[in-house]
Amino acid sequence: MGQLLLESCLLKHLPNEYAKRGACLVLVARRERSLQEVAERAWGLGAPDVLVVRADVSKVEDCRNVVDRTMHHFGRCSTSTRMNAYKVMESHFMQHLPNEYAKRGACLVLVARRERSLQEVAERAWGLGAPDVLVVRADVSKVEDCRNVVDRTMQHFGSLDHLVNNAGMMSISLLEEAKDVTDFRTVMDTNFWGYVYMTRFAVPHLRNSEGRIVALSSSASWLPAPRMSFYNASKAAIAQFFETSRIEFGPHIGITLVTPGFEESELTKGKQMSKAGKLEVDQESRDAIVSMIPVQRVESCARGIVSSACKGERYVTEPAWFRATFLWNIFCPEVIDWTYRLLYITCPGESQKDAIGKKLVDFTGAKKFLYPETIKVPDPKTD
């Protein structure tokens, strides 16, 4: 049996346990000398064959070489990985969260890559009661853009009370269909590092004002939805980052962690990036992902988020019934796995449009009752 083990803190001991069970091993680490020592122990414990490969797993070509050498040496690898590949960008609550803050008389700083859309949001915010609105065009995946946002905020207003992290990029794909997995770094750059950059630069000012961070994670941080591996991982990273930050900041900076289900957004309108690298609107693929799950109106979701944040609540899940999925995943993980495989996974050669979840939506006509009208006729921007 060919067994692939990548470098970790358990490098010296995990191979021993596999060796005792008669497994052939592939040992991977940056320090070849330490690998040889582990290999010798593995042979002594019963491993029939051990292949040593020096590699840095942070480099894509090194990882490709590890798998190629494993297959060349053993002919198979018993721990293969599957996933899927498209990309989707979504603005989440950009158009509605500011409205709720504006109704409470808050001054706003609006940040996005598309300045024209920001101006439209700013005009609505003024009409709803915001005394002042600053518009900043920025890409939160770039550290200098984030520094500039905070600097301009302080120059204009002199203080900062709430930081709302809501940027998001969606990836939808199976790993084996991804032509270049390095393309998915952009998901982490936006969803995770964008939050980290903004938070780091805002922290000194939030500490002075004893302010609050509102971080939009997702129920995807605990639900292992197929075709969304990179997105799920980024949202789980956000959740753990801010849980840890809550302890580090102590009582001086509050944190509200938001975990929405499906709500009106560019994702639920069907916006995604094709395998050719072009953004497109594909509502059939959207149906396969959302399936029979009700899609919440974004106004209701935004209202609940801002209300909870202003009350100082630690956690918000919208819609509230989605909290049950957290308990299901803890106490009935096998049921969650079985349901996802049944509804979302297709046979080899079939598209995701052949998934049972998609067929159920079409057969029952459930979209009439589960999806808001606004996502049935999409108008998401594709720039």
mmCIF file of C-alpha atoms in Angstrom:
data_model
loop_
_atom_site.group_PDB
_atom_site.id
_atom_site.type_symbol
_atom_site.label_atom_id
_atom_site.label_comp_id
_atom_site.label_asym_id
_atom_site.label_seq_id
_atom_site.Cartn_x
_atom_site.Cartn_y
_atom_site.Cartn_z
ATOM 1 C CA MET A 1 0.000 0.000 0.000
ATOM 2 C CA GLY A 2 1.447 3.396 -0.997
ATOM 3 C CA GLN A 3 0.935 5.951 1.771
ATOM 4 C CA LEU A 4 1.599 9.683 1.442
ATOM 5 C CA LEU A 5 2.589 11.490 4.650
ATOM 6 C CA LEU A 6 3.360 15.194 4.527
ATOM 7 C CA GLU A 7 5.565 17.060 6.968
ATOM 8 C CA SER A 8 4.007 17.991 10.301
ATOM 9 C CA CYS A 9 4.812 18.134 13.999
ATOM 10 C CA LEU A 10 3.937 14.442 14.119
ATOM 11 C CA LEU A 11 6.414 13.546 11.363
ATOM 12 C CA LYS A 12 8.469 11.287 13.601
ATOM 13 C CA HIS A 13 5.552 9.299 14.998
ATOM 14 C CA LEU A 14 2.724 9.028 12.475
ATOM 15 C CA PRO A 15 4.926 6.993 10.072
ATOM 16 C CA ASN A 16 5.721 4.599 12.931
ATOM 17 C CA GLU A 17 2.047 3.775 13.395
ATOM 18 C CA TYR A 18 1.521 3.189 9.680
ATOM 19 C CA ALA A 19 4.708 1.102 9.537
ATOM 20 C CA LYS A 20 3.433 -1.163 12.315
ATOM 21 C CA ARG A 21 0.436 -1.882 10.084
ATOM 22 C CA GLY A 22 2.653 -2.895 7.174
ATOM 23 C CA ALA A 23 2.156 0.234 5.069
ATOM 24 C CA CYS A 24 4.571 1.419 2.396
ATOM 25 C CA LEU A 25 5.465 5.057 3.071
ATOM 26 C CA VAL A 26 6.370 8.249 1.270
ATOM 27 C CA LEU A 27 8.044 10.687 3.679
ATOM 28 C CA VAL A 28 8.089 14.367 2.769
ATOM 29 C CA ALA A 29 9.896 17.240 4.513
ATOM 30 C CA ARG A 30 12.345 20.042 3.818
ATOM 31 C CA ARG A 31 15.137 18.414 5.873
ATOM 32 C CA GLU A 32 16.246 15.225 4.157
ATOM 33 C CA ARG A 33 18.474 14.126 7.031
ATOM 34 C CA SER A 34 15.524 13.958 9.445
ATOM 35 C CA LEU A 35 13.578 11.994 6.837
ATOM 36 C CA GLN A 36 16.289 9.347 6.620
ATOM 37 C CA GLU A 37 16.144 8.846 10.386
ATOM 38 C CA VAL A 38 12.376 8.415 10.255
ATOM 39 C CA ALA A 39 12.687 6.044 7.299
ATOM 40 C CA GLU A 40 15.131 3.798 9.161
ATOM 41 C CA ARG A 41 12.763 3.515 12.116
ATOM 42 C CA ALA A 42 9.852 2.757 9.785
ATOM 43 C CA TRP A 43 11.764 -0.081 8.120
ATOM 44 C CA GLY A 44 12.574 -1.504 11.544
ATOM 45 C CA LEU A 45 8.888 -1.389 12.525
ATOM 46 C CA GLY A 46 7.667 -3.307 9.489
ATOM 47 C CA ALA A 47 7.278 -0.933 6.537
ATOM 48 C CA PRO A 48 8.000 -2.976 3.352
ATOM 49 C CA ASP A 49 9.191 0.068 1.396
ATOM 50 C CA VAL A 50 9.892 3.719 2.215
ATOM 51 C CA LEU A 51 10.391 6.497 -0.341
ATOM 52 C CA VAL A 52 12.050 9.703 0.896
ATOM 53 C CA VAL A 53 11.273 12.966 -0.945
ATOM 54 C CA ARG A 54 12.761 16.326 0.011
ATOM 55 C CA ALA A 55 10.192 19.056 -0.722
ATOM 56 C CA ASP A 56 8.664 22.316 0.467
ATOM 57 C CA VAL A 57 4.896 21.808 0.473
ATOM 58 C CA SER A 58 4.304 25.558 0.187
ATOM 59 C CA LYS A 59 5.593 25.325 -3.415
ATOM 60 C CA VAL A 60 3.167 23.938 -5.963
ATOM 61 C CA GLU A 61 5.832 22.294 -8.151
ATOM 62 C CA ASP A 62 7.316 20.495 -5.142
ATOM 63 C CA CYS A 63 3.868 19.073 -4.323
ATOM 64 C CA ARG A 64 3.357 17.987 -7.916
ATOM 65 C CA ASN A 65 6.761 16.268 -7.845
ATOM 66 C CA VAL A 66 5.899 14.422 -4.601
ATOM 67 C CA VAL A 67 2.748 12.918 -6.101
ATOM 68 C CA ASP A 68 4.469 12.116 -9.414
ATOM 69 C CA ARG A 69 7.324 10.302 -7.659
ATOM 70 C CA THR A 70 4.854 8.435 -5.447
ATOM 71 C CA MET A 71 2.911 7.178 -8.455
ATOM 72 C CA HIS A 72 6.096 6.301 -10.346
ATOM 73 C CA HIS A 73 7.481 4.365 -7.375
ATOM 74 C CA PHE A 74 4.359 2.645 -6.036
ATOM 75 C CA GLY A 75 1.899 2.900 -8.906
ATOM 76 C CA ARG A 76 -0.839 4.283 -6.641
ATOM 77 C CA CYS A 77 -1.415 6.515 -3.651
ATOM 78 C CA SER A 78 -3.976 5.401 -1.099
ATOM 79 C CA THR A 79 -4.802 8.871 0.252
ATOM 80 C CA SER A 80 -6.022 10.770 -2.800
ATOM 81 C CA THR A 81 -7.882 14.066 -2.460
ATOM 82 C CA ARG A 82 -10.933 15.329 -4.390
ATOM 83 C CA MET A 83 -12.370 18.817 -4.841
ATOM 84 C CA ASN A 84 -13.911 21.146 -7.589
ATOM 85 C CA ALA A 85 -13.070 24.346 -9.569
ATOM 86 C CA TYR A 86 -14.830 27.619 -10.485
ATOM 87 C CA LYS A 87 -14.627 31.030 -8.829
ATOM 88 C CA VAL A 88 -17.268 33.494 -7.757
ATOM 89 C CA MET A 89 -16.983 36.965 -6.269
ATOM 90 C CA GLU A 90 -19.740 38.369 -4.122
ATOM 91 C CA SER A 91 -20.331 41.760 -2.506
ATOM 92 C CA HIS A 92 -22.307 40.171 0.337
ATOM 93 C CA PHE A 93 -24.117 42.878 2.291
ATOM 94 C CA MET A 94 -22.309 45.908 0.854
ATOM 95 C CA GLN A 95 -25.540 47.536 -0.276
ATOM 96 C CA HIS A 96 -27.595 46.898 2.870
ATOM 97 C CA LEU A 97 -25.385 46.898 5.976
ATOM 98 C CA PRO A 98 -24.591 50.619 5.437
ATOM 99 C CA ASN A 99 -28.325 51.335 5.242
ATOM 100 C CA GLU A 100 -28.880 49.917 8.721
ATOM 101 C CA TYR A 101 -25.992 51.913 10.198
ATOM 102 C CA ALA A 102 -27.208 55.047 8.382
ATOM 103 C CA LYS A 103 -30.659 54.688 9.992
ATOM 104 C CA ARG A 104 -28.876 54.838 13.363
ATOM 105 C CA GLY A 105 -27.147 58.111 12.427
ATOM 106 C CA ALA A 106 -23.666 56.663 11.910
ATOM 107 C CA CYS A 107 -20.973 58.301 9.795
ATOM 108 C CA LEU A 108 -19.720 55.759 7.254
ATOM 109 C CA VAL A 109 -16.598 54.775 5.340
ATOM 110 C CA LEU A 110 -17.492 52.611 2.338
ATOM 111 C CA VAL A 111 -14.786 50.450 0.775
ATOM 112 C CA ALA A 112 -14.914 48.376 -2.431
ATOM 113 C CA ARG A 113 -13.118 47.920 -5.741
ATOM 114 C CA ARG A 114 -15.964 49.425 -7.801
ATOM 115 C CA GLU A 115 -16.230 53.124 -6.970
ATOM 116 C CA ARG A 116 -19.403 53.622 -8.980
ATOM 117 C CA SER A 117 -21.322 51.096 -6.876
ATOM 118 C CA LEU A 118 -19.964 52.778 -3.732
ATOM 119 C CA GLN A 119 -21.363 56.141 -4.819
ATOM 120 C CA GLU A 120 -24.816 54.589 -5.225
ATOM 121 C CA VAL A 121 -24.621 53.105 -1.716
ATOM 122 C CA ALA A 122 -23.375 56.432 -0.327
ATOM 123 C CA GLU A 123 -26.318 58.341 -1.807
ATOM 124 C CA ARG A 124 -28.793 55.947 -0.210
ATOM 125 C CA ALA A 125 -26.976 56.200 3.128
ATOM 126 C CA TRP A 126 -27.203 60.012 3.090
ATOM 127 C CA GLY A 127 -30.909 59.744 2.346
ATOM 128 C CA LEU A 128 -31.386 57.382 5.292
ATOM 129 C CA GLY A 129 -29.710 59.662 7.834
ATOM 130 C CA ALA A 130 -25.920 59.229 7.660
ATOM 131 C CA PRO A 131 -24.372 62.647 8.528
ATOM 132 C CA ASP A 132 -21.213 61.994 6.488
ATOM 133 C CA VAL A 133 -20.054 59.267 4.101
ATOM 134 C CA LEU A 134 -16.479 58.748 2.902
ATOM 135 C CA VAL A 135 -15.976 56.595 -0.206
ATOM 136 C CA VAL A 136 -12.641 54.801 -0.641
ATOM 137 C CA ARG A 137 -11.826 52.630 -3.638
ATOM 138 C CA ALA A 138 -9.584 49.765 -2.486
ATOM 139 C CA ASP A 139 -8.777 46.079 -2.885
ATOM 140 C CA VAL A 140 -8.696 44.576 0.612
ATOM 141 C CA SER A 141 -6.461 41.726 -0.551
ATOM 142 C CA LYS A 142 -3.666 44.328 -0.861
ATOM 143 C CA VAL A 143 -2.041 45.346 2.398
ATOM 144 C CA GLU A 144 -1.242 48.925 1.328
ATOM 145 C CA ASP A 145 -4.830 49.520 0.223
ATOM 146 C CA CYS A 146 -6.008 48.459 3.690
ATOM 147 C CA ARG A 147 -3.487 50.750 5.387
ATOM 148 C CA ASN A 148 -4.702 53.616 3.197
ATOM 149 C CA VAL A 149 -8.354 52.956 4.108
ATOM 150 C CA VAL A 150 -7.654 53.244 7.838
ATOM 151 C CA ASP A 151 -5.381 56.277 7.373
ATOM 152 C CA ARG A 152 -8.006 58.132 5.347
ATOM 153 C CA THR A 153 -10.695 57.217 7.875
ATOM 154 C CA MET A 154 -8.699 58.707 10.733
ATOM 155 C CA GLN A 155 -7.776 61.812 8.739
ATOM 156 C CA HIS A 156 -11.415 62.417 7.819
ATOM 157 C CA PHE A 157 -13.239 61.473 11.032
ATOM 158 C CA GLY A 158 -10.545 61.301 13.720
ATOM 159 C CA SER A 159 -11.974 58.145 15.323
ATOM 160 C CA LEU A 160 -13.242 54.668 14.496
ATOM 161 C CA ASP A 161 -16.021 52.873 16.402
ATOM 162 C CA HIS A 162 -17.011 49.849 14.283
ATOM 163 C CA LEU A 163 -14.984 47.945 11.696
ATOM 164 C CA VAL A 164 -17.214 45.743 9.516
ATOM 165 C CA ASN A 165 -15.271 43.091 7.585
ATOM 166 C CA ASN A 166 -17.562 41.770 4.851
ATOM 167 C CA ALA A 167 -15.450 41.307 1.699
ATOM 168 C CA GLY A 168 -15.895 37.916 0.093
ATOM 169 C CA MET A 169 -14.881 35.785 -2.868
ATOM 170 C CA MET A 170 -16.553 32.430 -3.495
ATOM 171 C CA SER A 171 -14.884 29.380 -5.015
ATOM 172 C CA ILE A 172 -17.039 26.547 -6.314
ATOM 173 C CA SER A 173 -15.198 23.480 -7.551
ATOM 174 C CA LEU A 174 -13.955 19.907 -7.227
ATOM 175 C CA LEU A 175 -10.178 19.720 -6.776
ATOM 176 C CA GLU A 176 -9.622 17.333 -9.667
ATOM 177 C CA GLU A 177 -11.222 19.806 -12.075
ATOM 178 C CA ALA A 178 -8.928 22.661 -11.052
ATOM 179 C CA LYS A 179 -6.364 23.329 -13.765
ATOM 180 C CA ASP A 180 -4.179 25.403 -11.441
ATOM 181 C CA VAL A 181 -4.871 25.218 -7.699
ATOM 182 C CA THR A 182 -2.695 28.290 -7.096
ATOM 183 C CA ASP A 183 -5.547 30.340 -8.579
ATOM 184 C CA PHE A 184 -7.437 29.695 -5.357
ATOM 185 C CA ARG A 185 -4.945 31.718 -3.330
ATOM 186 C CA THR A 186 -7.069 34.734 -4.213
ATOM 187 C CA VAL A 187 -9.879 33.279 -2.090
ATOM 188 C CA MET A 188 -7.697 33.311 1.029
ATOM 189 C CA ASP A 189 -6.157 36.670 0.065
ATOM 190 C CA THR A 190 -9.581 38.326 0.046
ATOM 191 C CA ASN A 191 -11.607 36.324 2.549
ATOM 192 C CA PHE A 192 -8.943 35.836 5.212
ATOM 193 C CA TRP A 193 -5.955 38.123 4.703
ATOM 194 C CA GLY A 194 -8.169 41.062 3.755
ATOM 195 C CA TYR A 195 -9.823 40.774 7.177
ATOM 196 C CA VAL A 196 -6.447 40.424 8.895
ATOM 197 C CA TYR A 197 -4.955 43.491 7.185
ATOM 198 C CA MET A 198 -7.919 45.746 7.950
ATOM 199 C CA THR A 199 -8.119 44.536 11.537
ATOM 200 C CA ARG A 200 -4.402 45.001 12.196
ATOM 201 C CA PHE A 201 -4.393 48.624 11.038
ATOM 202 C CA ALA A 202 -7.686 49.445 12.786
ATOM 203 C CA VAL A 203 -6.863 47.867 16.170
ATOM 204 C CA PRO A 204 -5.028 50.864 17.753
ATOM 205 C CA HIS A 205 -7.933 53.172 16.921
ATOM 206 C CA LEU A 206 -10.594 50.682 18.017
ATOM 207 C CA ARG A 207 -8.753 50.242 21.306
ATOM 208 C CA ASN A 208 -8.853 54.008 21.884
ATOM 209 C CA SER A 209 -12.597 54.156 21.221
ATOM 210 C CA GLU A 210 -13.340 50.781 22.869
ATOM 211 C CA GLY A 211 -15.004 49.943 19.589
ATOM 212 C CA ARG A 212 -16.166 46.746 17.924
ATOM 213 C CA ILE A 213 -15.207 44.486 15.025
ATOM 214 C CA VAL A 214 -18.018 42.876 13.041
ATOM 215 C CA ALA A 215 -16.577 39.924 11.121
ATOM 216 C CA LEU A 216 -18.674 38.117 8.534
ATOM 217 C CA SER A 217 -17.683 34.481 8.508
ATOM 218 C CA SER A 218 -20.257 31.935 7.315
ATOM 219 C CA SER A 219 -22.126 28.804 8.294
ATOM 220 C CA ALA A 220 -19.740 27.285 5.732
ATOM 221 C CA SER A 221 -17.114 27.510 8.492
ATOM 222 C CA TRP A 222 -18.663 24.386 10.037
ATOM 223 C CA LEU A 223 -20.661 22.855 7.172
ATOM 224 C CA PRO A 224 -18.509 20.753 4.774
ATOM 225 C CA ALA A 225 -20.472 21.678 1.654
ATOM 226 C CA PRO A 226 -19.008 19.981 -1.451
ATOM 227 C CA ARG A 227 -17.545 22.136 -4.249
ATOM 228 C CA MET A 228 -16.786 24.894 -1.736
ATOM 229 C CA SER A 229 -13.616 23.583 -0.077
ATOM 230 C CA PHE A 230 -11.469 26.697 -0.408
ATOM 231 C CA TYR A 231 -14.317 29.021 0.558
ATOM 232 C CA ASN A 232 -15.208 26.839 3.548
ATOM 233 C CA ALA A 233 -11.581 26.821 4.674
ATOM 234 C CA SER A 234 -11.316 30.611 4.423
ATOM 235 C CA LYS A 235 -14.462 31.105 6.510
ATOM 236 C CA ALA A 236 -13.276 28.633 9.155
ATOM 237 C CA ALA A 237 -9.982 30.533 9.297
ATOM 238 C CA ILE A 238 -11.870 33.796 9.857
ATOM 239 C CA ALA A 239 -13.859 32.290 12.713
ATOM 240 C CA GLN A 240 -10.794 30.987 14.538
ATOM 241 C CA PHE A 241 -8.801 34.164 13.913
ATOM 242 C CA PHE A 242 -11.427 36.350 15.566
ATOM 243 C CA GLU A 243 -12.122 33.881 18.374
ATOM 244 C CA THR A 244 -8.428 34.112 19.236
ATOM 245 C CA SER A 245 -8.377 37.890 18.736
ATOM 246 C CA ARG A 246 -11.278 38.202 21.170
ATOM 247 C CA ILE A 247 -9.069 36.743 23.900
ATOM 248 C CA GLU A 248 -6.029 38.807 22.911
ATOM 249 C CA PHE A 249 -7.940 42.109 22.799
ATOM 250 C CA GLY A 250 -9.748 41.473 26.075
ATOM 251 C CA PRO A 251 -12.621 43.790 27.031
ATOM 252 C CA HIS A 252 -11.189 46.774 25.142
ATOM 253 C CA ILE A 253 -12.410 45.710 21.680
ATOM 254 C CA GLY A 254 -15.667 43.837 21.166
ATOM 255 C CA ILE A 255 -16.057 41.244 18.418
ATOM 256 C CA THR A 256 -19.292 40.127 16.778
ATOM 257 C CA LEU A 257 -18.806 37.002 14.671
ATOM 258 C CA VAL A 258 -21.465 36.630 11.981
ATOM 259 C CA THR A 259 -22.289 33.267 10.382
ATOM 260 C CA PRO A 260 -24.966 33.697 7.695
ATOM 261 C CA GLY A 261 -26.601 30.935 5.704
ATOM 262 C CA PHE A 262 -27.730 31.643 2.133
ATOM 263 C CA GLU A 263 -28.926 35.199 1.591
ATOM 264 C CA GLU A 264 -29.456 37.438 -1.433
ATOM 265 C CA SER A 265 -26.029 38.095 -2.928
ATOM 266 C CA GLU A 266 -24.153 37.864 -6.191
ATOM 267 C CA LEU A 267 -23.471 34.209 -5.372
ATOM 268 C CA THR A 268 -27.146 33.334 -5.042
ATOM 269 C CA LYS A 269 -27.807 35.297 -8.232
ATOM 270 C CA GLY A 270 -25.518 32.824 -10.001
ATOM 271 C CA LYS A 271 -22.356 34.867 -10.495
ATOM 272 C CA GLN A 272 -19.291 32.686 -10.907
ATOM 273 C CA MET A 273 -16.061 32.423 -12.828
ATOM 274 C CA SER A 274 -15.924 29.864 -15.628
ATOM 275 C CA LYS A 275 -13.080 27.414 -16.162
ATOM 276 C CA ALA A 276 -11.896 29.757 -18.912
ATOM 277 C CA GLY A 277 -11.379 32.424 -16.245
ATOM 278 C CA LYS A 278 -14.330 34.629 -17.230
ATOM 279 C CA LEU A 279 -16.985 35.833 -14.828
ATOM 280 C CA GLU A 280 -20.445 34.730 -15.875
ATOM 281 C CA VAL A 281 -23.946 34.279 -14.498
ATOM 282 C CA ASP A 282 -25.002 30.614 -14.395
ATOM 283 C CA GLN A 283 -28.238 30.106 -12.496
ATOM 284 C CA GLU A 284 -28.340 26.362 -13.155
ATOM 285 C CA SER A 285 -25.038 25.935 -11.315
ATOM 286 C CA ARG A 286 -26.436 28.216 -8.595
ATOM 287 C CA ASP A 287 -29.438 25.914 -8.217
ATOM 288 C CA ALA A 288 -27.112 22.928 -7.774
ATOM 289 C CA ILE A 289 -25.299 24.675 -4.913
ATOM 290 C CA VAL A 290 -28.252 26.278 -3.106
ATOM 291 C CA SER A 291 -30.644 23.403 -3.877
ATOM 292 C CA MET A 292 -33.607 23.208 -1.458
ATOM 293 C CA ILE A 293 -32.184 25.643 1.117
ATOM 294 C CA PRO A 294 -34.308 28.794 1.649
ATOM 295 C CA VAL A 295 -32.558 32.027 0.652
ATOM 296 C CA GLN A 296 -33.055 34.867 3.137
ATOM 297 C CA ARG A 297 -33.828 38.435 2.105
ATOM 298 C CA VAL A 298 -30.689 40.488 2.575
ATOM 299 C CA GLU A 299 -32.555 43.376 4.241
ATOM 300 C CA SER A 300 -33.674 41.108 7.070
ATOM 301 C CA CYS A 301 -30.200 39.637 7.430
ATOM 302 C CA ALA A 302 -28.487 43.041 7.508
ATOM 303 C CA ARG A 303 -31.000 44.340 10.038
ATOM 304 C CA GLY A 304 -30.298 41.425 12.375
ATOM 305 C CA ILE A 305 -26.530 41.786 12.046
ATOM 306 C CA VAL A 306 -26.394 45.514 12.814
ATOM 307 C CA SER A 307 -28.904 45.205 15.644
ATOM 308 C CA SER A 308 -26.869 42.433 17.287
ATOM 309 C CA ALA A 309 -23.585 44.288 16.798
ATOM 310 C CA CYS A 310 -24.964 47.463 18.383
ATOM 311 C CA LYS A 311 -26.195 45.392 21.342
ATOM 312 C CA GLY A 312 -22.684 44.006 21.799
ATOM 313 C CA GLU A 313 -23.595 40.396 21.036
ATOM 314 C CA ARG A 314 -20.736 37.961 20.426
ATOM 315 C CA TYR A 315 -22.404 35.779 17.792
ATOM 316 C CA VAL A 316 -25.038 36.257 15.098
ATOM 317 C CA THR A 317 -26.452 33.572 12.803
ATOM 318 C CA GLU A 318 -28.918 34.636 10.122
ATOM 319 C CA PRO A 319 -31.382 33.120 9.575
ATOM 320 C CA ALA A 320 -31.571 31.921 13.176
ATOM 321 C CA TRP A 321 -32.644 28.380 12.219
ATOM 322 C CA PHE A 322 -29.216 27.824 10.644
ATOM 323 C CA ARG A 323 -27.822 27.445 14.181
ATOM 324 C CA ALA A 324 -29.297 23.951 14.176
ATOM 325 C CA THR A 325 -26.860 22.920 11.438
ATOM 326 C CA PHE A 326 -23.986 23.554 13.842
ATOM 327 C CA LEU A 327 -25.441 21.033 16.293
ATOM 328 C CA TRP A 328 -26.190 18.557 13.512
ATOM 329 C CA ASN A 329 -22.581 18.697 12.380
ATOM 330 C CA ILE A 330 -21.334 18.028 15.930
ATOM 331 C CA PHE A 331 -23.723 15.266 16.934
ATOM 332 C CA CYS A 332 -24.656 13.739 13.555
ATOM 333 C CA PRO A 333 -21.672 14.282 11.219
ATOM 334 C CA GLU A 334 -22.382 11.052 9.331
ATOM 335 C CA VAL A 335 -25.886 12.294 8.499
ATOM 336 C CA ILE A 336 -24.494 15.604 7.226
ATOM 337 C CA ASP A 337 -21.918 13.760 5.090
ATOM 338 C CA TRP A 338 -24.527 11.378 3.662
ATOM 339 C CA THR A 339 -26.907 14.218 2.823
ATOM 340 C CA TYR A 340 -24.242 16.241 1.035
ATOM 341 C CA ARG A 341 -23.058 13.230 -0.968
ATOM 342 C CA LEU A 342 -26.625 12.385 -1.955
ATOM 343 C CA LEU A 343 -27.656 15.884 -3.007
ATOM 344 C CA TYR A 344 -24.439 17.433 -4.333
ATOM 345 C CA ILE A 345 -21.993 14.797 -5.579
ATOM 346 C CA THR A 346 -22.397 13.555 -9.161
ATOM 347 C CA CYS A 347 -21.031 10.514 -10.983
ATOM 348 C CA PRO A 348 -17.749 10.811 -12.942
ATOM 349 C CA GLY A 349 -18.312 12.646 -16.209
ATOM 350 C CA GLU A 350 -21.514 14.340 -15.041
ATOM 351 C CA SER A 351 -21.797 18.063 -14.430
ATOM 352 C CA GLN A 352 -23.008 19.553 -11.166
ATOM 353 C CA LYS A 353 -26.263 20.309 -12.979
ATOM 354 C CA ASP A 354 -26.963 16.560 -12.803
ATOM 355 C CA ALA A 355 -26.862 16.622 -8.987
ATOM 356 C CA ILE A 356 -29.980 15.340 -7.229
ATOM 357 C CA GLY A 357 -30.311 18.633 -5.349
ATOM 358 C CA LYS A 358 -30.622 20.491 -8.659
ATOM 359 C CA LYS A 359 -33.156 17.976 -9.999
ATOM 360 C CA LEU A 360 -35.250 18.297 -6.838
ATOM 361 C CA VAL A 361 -35.425 22.075 -7.225
ATOM 362 C CA ASP A 362 -36.527 21.731 -10.849
ATOM 363 C CA PHE A 363 -39.016 18.895 -10.282
ATOM 364 C CA THR A 364 -40.781 20.431 -7.293
ATOM 365 C CA GLY A 365 -40.728 24.033 -8.490
ATOM 366 C CA ALA A 366 -39.402 24.932 -5.030
ATOM 367 C CA LYS A 367 -37.619 28.041 -6.301
ATOM 368 C CA LYS A 368 -40.955 29.849 -6.370
ATOM 369 C CA PHE A 369 -41.169 29.552 -2.601
ATOM 370 C CA LEU A 370 -37.528 29.308 -1.443
ATOM 371 C CA TYR A 371 -35.768 31.921 -3.613
ATOM 372 C CA PRO A 372 -36.530 35.677 -3.552
ATOM 373 C CA GLU A 373 -37.556 37.176 -6.898
ATOM 374 C CA THR A 374 -34.423 39.342 -6.926
ATOM 375 C CA ILE A 375 -32.104 36.368 -7.435
ATOM 376 C CA LYS A 376 -34.182 34.815 -10.213
ATOM 377 C CA VAL A 377 -33.375 37.667 -12.604
ATOM 378 C CA PRO A 378 -29.723 38.391 -11.803
ATOM 379 C CA ASP A 379 -27.893 41.624 -12.435
ATOM 380 C CA PRO A 380 -24.532 41.095 -10.693
ATOM 381 C CA LYS A 381 -21.612 42.990 -12.170
ATOM 382 C CA THR A 382 -19.008 40.845 -13.885
ATOM 383 C CA ASP A 383 -15.970 43.114 -13.752
#
